[in-house]
Short mmCIF file of C-alpha atoms in Angstrom, two decimals:
data_model
loop_
_atom_site.label_atom_id
_atom_site.label_comp_id
_atom_site.label_asym_id
_atom_site.label_seq_id
_atom_site.Cartn_x
_atom_site.Cartn_y
_atom_site.Cartn_z
CA MET A 416 135.58 192.08 85.82
CA PHE A 417 138.70 191.59 88.00
CA ASN A 418 140.76 192.98 85.08
CA LEU A 419 138.39 195.32 84.02
CA ILE A 420 138.56 197.12 87.89
CA ARG A 421 142.21 196.82 88.51
CA MET A 422 141.82 198.99 84.96
CA ASP A 423 139.55 201.34 86.52
CA LEU A 424 141.34 201.43 89.52
CA TYR A 425 144.80 202.24 88.25
CA ARG A 426 143.20 204.94 86.50
CA MET A 427 141.56 206.49 89.90
CA PHE A 428 145.17 205.29 91.68
CA HIS A 429 146.96 207.39 88.53
CA THR A 430 144.55 210.64 88.34
CA GLY A 431 145.75 214.18 89.99
CA SER A 432 141.80 214.88 91.06
CA THR A 433 141.91 211.84 93.00
CA TRP A 434 144.53 213.15 95.24
CA ILE A 435 143.74 216.77 95.03
CA LEU A 436 140.77 215.74 96.82
CA ILE A 437 142.24 213.22 99.44
CA GLY A 438 144.66 216.25 100.06
CA ILE A 439 141.54 218.83 100.52
CA ILE A 440 139.94 215.84 102.82
CA SER A 441 142.93 215.52 105.12
CA LEU A 442 143.07 218.96 105.83
CA PHE A 443 139.17 219.88 106.48
CA ALA A 444 139.47 216.78 108.96
CA VAL A 445 142.65 219.77 110.71
CA PHE A 446 140.25 222.64 110.00
CA SER A 447 136.18 221.14 111.45
CA PHE A 448 138.70 219.70 114.38
CA TYR A 449 140.34 222.57 115.40
CA MET A 450 136.71 223.74 115.01
CA GLY A 451 135.40 221.10 117.50
CA ILE A 452 138.14 222.54 120.19
CA VAL A 453 136.71 226.21 120.13
CA ASP A 454 132.78 224.62 120.49
CA GLN A 455 134.26 223.05 123.34
CA ARG A 456 135.72 226.27 124.69
CA LEU A 457 133.25 228.63 124.11
CA MET A 458 130.12 225.40 125.44
CA GLU A 459 132.79 225.73 128.86
CA GLU A 460 133.00 229.39 129.37
CA THR A 461 129.41 230.00 128.06
CA GLY A 462 127.01 226.96 127.95
CA GLU A 463 126.28 227.85 124.49
CA ARG A 464 126.98 225.43 121.68
CA ASN A 465 129.20 226.80 118.46
CA GLN A 466 128.81 224.22 115.99
CA LEU A 467 130.25 224.21 113.04
CA VAL A 468 127.64 224.27 110.55
CA VAL A 469 126.84 226.38 107.13
CA LYS A 470 122.58 226.10 107.03
CA GLY A 471 119.73 227.91 106.40
CA GLU A 472 116.22 228.21 107.19
CA ASP A 473 112.83 227.75 105.50
CA GLU A 474 109.85 229.30 106.30
CA GLU A 475 109.20 225.85 108.77
CA GLY A 476 112.02 226.77 110.23
CA MET A 477 114.24 222.85 108.65
CA GLN A 478 118.16 223.20 108.70
CA PHE A 479 119.61 222.34 105.89
CA GLY A 480 123.85 222.14 105.49
CA ILE A 481 126.79 220.92 107.25
CA MET A 482 126.25 220.79 110.81
CA VAL A 483 128.84 219.28 113.12
CA ASN A 484 127.89 217.57 116.63
CA THR A 485 131.23 218.06 118.48
CA PRO A 486 130.72 215.32 121.42
CA TYR A 487 130.83 217.05 125.06
CA HIS A 488 130.32 215.26 128.15
CA GLU A 489 128.55 217.05 130.64
CA ASP A 490 130.84 215.82 133.41
CA GLY A 491 133.36 217.35 131.90
CA SER A 492 135.06 214.59 130.73
CA GLU A 493 137.29 214.35 127.55
CA ALA A 494 135.65 213.52 125.14
CA ALA A 495 137.08 210.14 123.12
CA TYR A 496 138.90 210.85 119.69
CA LEU A 497 136.22 208.28 118.41
CA GLU A 498 133.68 210.25 119.48
CA TYR A 499 135.60 213.16 117.01
CA VAL A 500 135.19 210.67 114.35
CA CYS A 501 131.77 209.42 114.61
CA ALA A 502 130.81 212.96 114.80
CA ASP A 503 132.22 214.47 111.28
CA LEU A 504 130.58 211.32 109.92
CA GLN A 505 127.56 211.74 110.81
CA SER A 506 128.00 215.24 109.76
CA GLY A 507 128.03 214.67 105.83
CA ILE A 508 131.05 216.76 105.05
CA LEU A 509 132.57 213.75 102.98
CA LEU A 510 129.42 213.76 100.53
CA ILE A 511 130.32 216.26 99.31
CA PHE A 512 133.85 215.23 98.73
CA ILE A 513 132.10 212.30 97.37
CA SER A 514 130.26 213.69 94.97
CA ILE A 515 132.78 215.54 93.26
CA PHE A 516 134.80 212.26 92.84
CA ALA A 517 132.41 210.30 91.33
CA VAL A 518 131.28 212.62 88.82
CA VAL A 519 134.70 213.88 88.05
CA TYR A 520 135.88 210.11 87.57
CA VAL A 521 132.79 208.57 85.53
CA ASN A 522 132.60 212.23 83.51
CA ALA A 523 136.56 211.87 82.75
CA GLU A 524 136.01 208.29 81.15
CA GLU A 525 133.43 209.52 78.58
CA LYS A 526 135.40 212.65 77.49
CA SER A 527 138.84 210.66 77.30
CA GLY A 528 137.06 207.98 75.09
CA PHE A 529 138.30 205.33 76.98
CA VAL A 530 134.12 203.37 77.05
CA LYS A 531 134.12 203.50 73.59
CA ASN A 532 137.86 202.37 73.32
CA ILE A 533 136.69 199.30 75.05
CA ALA A 534 134.03 198.75 74.44
CA GLY A 535 133.90 196.29 72.19
CA GLN A 536 135.56 194.09 74.05
CA PHE A 537 132.70 193.92 76.33
CA PRO A 538 130.04 192.67 74.89
CA ASP A 539 128.42 192.60 78.90
CA ARG A 540 128.71 195.66 78.92
CA PHE A 541 126.97 196.44 82.55
CA TRP A 542 130.40 195.20 84.03
CA MET A 543 131.84 198.34 83.00
CA TYR A 544 129.02 199.97 85.25
CA LEU A 545 129.46 198.14 88.36
CA SER A 546 132.81 198.43 87.98
CA LYS A 547 132.34 201.94 88.08
CA ASN A 548 130.73 201.71 91.79
CA VAL A 549 133.48 198.96 92.87
CA VAL A 550 136.07 202.39 92.72
CA VAL A 551 134.15 205.30 93.77
CA ALA A 552 133.33 202.90 97.08
CA VAL A 553 137.42 201.83 96.81
CA PHE A 554 137.00 205.80 96.85
CA VAL A 555 134.89 206.23 99.96
CA LEU A 556 137.05 203.58 102.25
CA MET A 557 139.75 205.94 101.00
CA ALA A 558 138.81 209.05 102.30
CA MET A 559 136.90 207.49 105.19
CA VAL A 560 140.44 206.22 106.31
CA PHE A 561 142.32 209.69 105.62
CA TYR A 562 139.85 211.35 106.93
CA MET A 563 140.55 209.52 110.71
CA VAL A 564 143.81 209.43 110.45
CA MET A 565 143.91 213.38 110.02
CA GLN A 566 142.20 213.59 113.02
CA ILE A 567 144.77 211.96 114.83
CA PHE A 568 146.84 215.13 114.02
CA GLY A 569 144.58 217.08 115.58
CA VAL A 570 144.52 215.37 119.00
CA LEU A 571 148.23 215.55 119.02
CA ILE A 572 147.73 219.36 118.46
CA TRP A 573 145.18 220.35 120.38
CA ARG A 574 143.93 217.65 122.85
CA SER A 575 146.81 215.13 123.47
CA GLY A 576 146.40 213.17 126.43
CA ALA A 577 142.86 212.55 124.94
CA PRO A 578 141.45 209.00 125.25
CA PHE A 579 140.95 207.17 122.24
CA GLY A 580 137.73 205.07 122.93
CA MET A 581 138.76 201.87 123.37
CA ASP A 582 135.44 201.28 125.76
CA ILE A 583 133.10 202.58 121.72
CA LEU A 584 136.12 200.72 120.24
CA GLY A 585 133.50 198.38 118.75
CA GLU A 586 130.61 200.18 118.17
CA ALA A 587 132.44 202.85 116.43
CA PHE A 588 133.79 200.61 113.78
CA ARG A 589 130.76 198.95 113.21
CA TYR A 590 129.14 202.13 112.92
CA ILE A 591 132.24 203.21 110.45
CA ALA A 592 131.48 199.64 108.83
CA ILE A 593 128.07 201.02 108.44
CA GLN A 594 128.92 204.56 107.34
CA TRP A 595 130.62 203.18 104.87
CA ILE A 596 128.00 201.04 102.82
CA LEU A 597 125.15 204.40 103.18
CA MET A 598 128.11 206.70 101.72
CA SER A 599 129.22 203.68 98.52
CA ALA A 600 125.34 203.92 97.84
CA PHE A 601 125.24 207.80 97.91
CA ALA A 602 127.93 207.96 95.66
CA ALA A 603 126.05 205.29 94.00
CA GLY A 604 123.70 207.52 92.98
CA ILE A 605 125.49 209.74 91.82
CA VAL A 606 127.52 207.41 89.25
CA LEU A 607 124.00 206.61 88.11
CA ILE A 608 122.29 210.76 87.99
CA THR A 609 125.56 212.06 85.91
CA MET A 610 126.02 208.62 83.61
CA LEU A 611 122.37 210.04 82.29
CA ILE A 612 122.73 213.68 82.32
CA LYS A 613 126.94 213.39 81.36
CA SER A 614 127.36 217.15 82.85
CA THR A 615 129.72 217.51 85.30
CA ALA A 616 128.52 221.10 86.81
CA ILE A 617 124.72 219.09 87.15
CA GLY A 618 125.96 216.09 88.14
CA ILE A 619 128.56 217.95 91.10
CA THR A 620 125.05 220.48 92.07
CA ILE A 621 122.35 217.82 92.99
CA GLY A 622 125.43 215.73 94.47
CA MET A 623 126.21 219.14 96.84
CA MET A 624 122.51 219.92 97.03
CA ILE A 625 121.57 216.86 98.82
CA SER A 626 124.62 216.23 100.55
CA CYS A 627 123.62 219.99 102.51
CA GLY A 628 119.56 218.17 103.11
CA PHE A 629 118.05 220.48 100.09
CA SER A 630 115.84 217.68 100.33
CA GLN A 631 114.36 218.99 103.48
CA ILE A 632 112.05 221.16 101.19
CA PHE A 633 110.90 218.35 99.77
CA LEU A 634 109.19 216.56 102.62
CA GLY A 635 108.41 220.33 103.68
CA PHE A 636 105.62 219.88 100.92
CA TYR A 637 105.43 216.17 101.01
CA TYR A 638 104.88 217.23 104.68
CA LYS A 639 102.08 220.01 104.18
CA ILE A 640 100.26 217.36 100.86
CA PHE A 641 99.96 214.65 103.34
CA GLN A 642 99.21 215.78 106.69
CA ASN A 643 97.81 212.51 108.31
CA THR A 644 100.41 210.28 106.52
CA LYS A 645 101.82 207.52 108.76
CA LEU A 646 104.93 207.08 106.29
CA HIS A 647 108.48 208.83 106.70
CA VAL A 648 110.05 209.43 103.89
CA GLU A 649 112.83 210.41 105.16
CA GLU A 650 113.53 207.20 107.24
CA TYR A 651 114.45 205.96 103.81
CA LEU A 652 116.43 208.85 102.62
CA ILE A 653 120.27 207.49 102.05
CA SER A 654 121.42 210.95 103.34
CA ASN A 655 119.01 211.66 106.22
CA ASN A 656 120.27 208.74 107.32
CA ILE A 657 123.91 208.92 107.46
CA LYS A 658 122.91 212.11 109.24
CA THR A 659 120.84 210.62 112.33
CA ILE A 660 122.33 207.31 112.68
CA VAL A 661 124.89 207.62 116.14
CA TYR A 662 127.36 204.97 116.81
CA ASN A 663 125.51 203.99 120.38
CA ASN A 664 122.28 203.72 118.92
CA ASP A 665 120.24 200.23 119.31
CA MET A 666 120.22 197.39 116.56
CA ASP A 667 116.79 197.97 114.96
CA LYS A 668 118.65 201.56 113.93
CA LEU A 669 121.54 200.36 112.96
CA TRP A 670 120.05 197.34 110.24
CA HIS A 671 117.11 199.93 109.50
CA ALA A 672 120.42 202.17 108.01
CA ILE A 673 122.20 198.77 106.88
CA LEU A 674 118.92 197.89 104.74
CA VAL A 675 118.77 201.00 103.44
CA GLY A 676 122.07 201.41 102.02
CA VAL A 677 122.14 198.09 100.88
CA VAL A 678 118.76 198.26 98.67
CA PHE A 679 119.50 201.67 96.90
CA LEU A 680 123.43 200.37 96.34
CA ALA A 681 121.31 197.30 94.32
CA VAL A 682 118.60 199.69 92.85
CA TYR A 683 120.92 202.12 91.51
CA ASN A 684 123.34 199.07 90.34
CA VAL A 685 120.76 197.55 88.68
CA ILE A 686 119.36 200.73 87.20
CA GLY A 687 122.72 201.71 85.46
CA SER A 688 123.56 198.15 84.31
CA VAL A 689 120.71 197.57 82.46
CA VAL A 690 121.06 201.77 80.80
CA MET A 691 124.49 201.08 79.78
CA GLN A 692 123.81 198.18 78.80
CA LYS A 693 121.37 198.58 76.04
CA ARG A 694 122.71 202.73 75.48
CA ASP A 695 124.88 203.19 72.06
CA VAL A 696 128.58 203.66 72.31
CA VAL A 697 129.88 206.26 70.82
#
């Protein structure tokens, strides 16, 4: 198992698409920070917020898209670096890049014949599937780290002297860890979809649609059909938890998010492992 993980990690670190995506993520981190500064200036001048957003609305007024809620203090005090980080992680921006990586990585392995070449060496082929998800979780962590590091450059360029946020350090790192669990679970779902359909285009499209909140459309139909339901389905969706929890939520909300992430991560890996074990490798 560990040799397989090392081999998969080697492939990831020596694949050009990995570093291209990391580069795009890094550039987007700086761009997002700049747009946050524009938002703050507009708020100070007009009292209206101009959120970094790519969104749409259906007839019921449900919003879907990528939206960054720029940190803003009513008392006029400077927002801390860690507040910017937490706001960007909440937006779901990284989910788009994570989706692309997961699909490209899994399908590249299939198309190169790598799986076929090593399948005979692993009678328990489900380890091959679990190894993929370990690698994808590592990429999620890399993406988060590079995103946070590049936002430091944004602070130095446009907000030199802004506080780091030492007073929320514990809450922020707890929040980052929870977001890593949720995003890894999201990525595991994309890996499973990709393995089942074996289509790069469809896999990326599904990942981007989920990242942009298109599930809100289906939730709208659900609540129209079950108008008196007490089951709030959105509370159990990975993407919704990513976009709704904040670093200073009470522990009940955070534990709920952790449970959602862990359960989905386990379910996706169990299903994928069973399918991989039973599937003929051709």
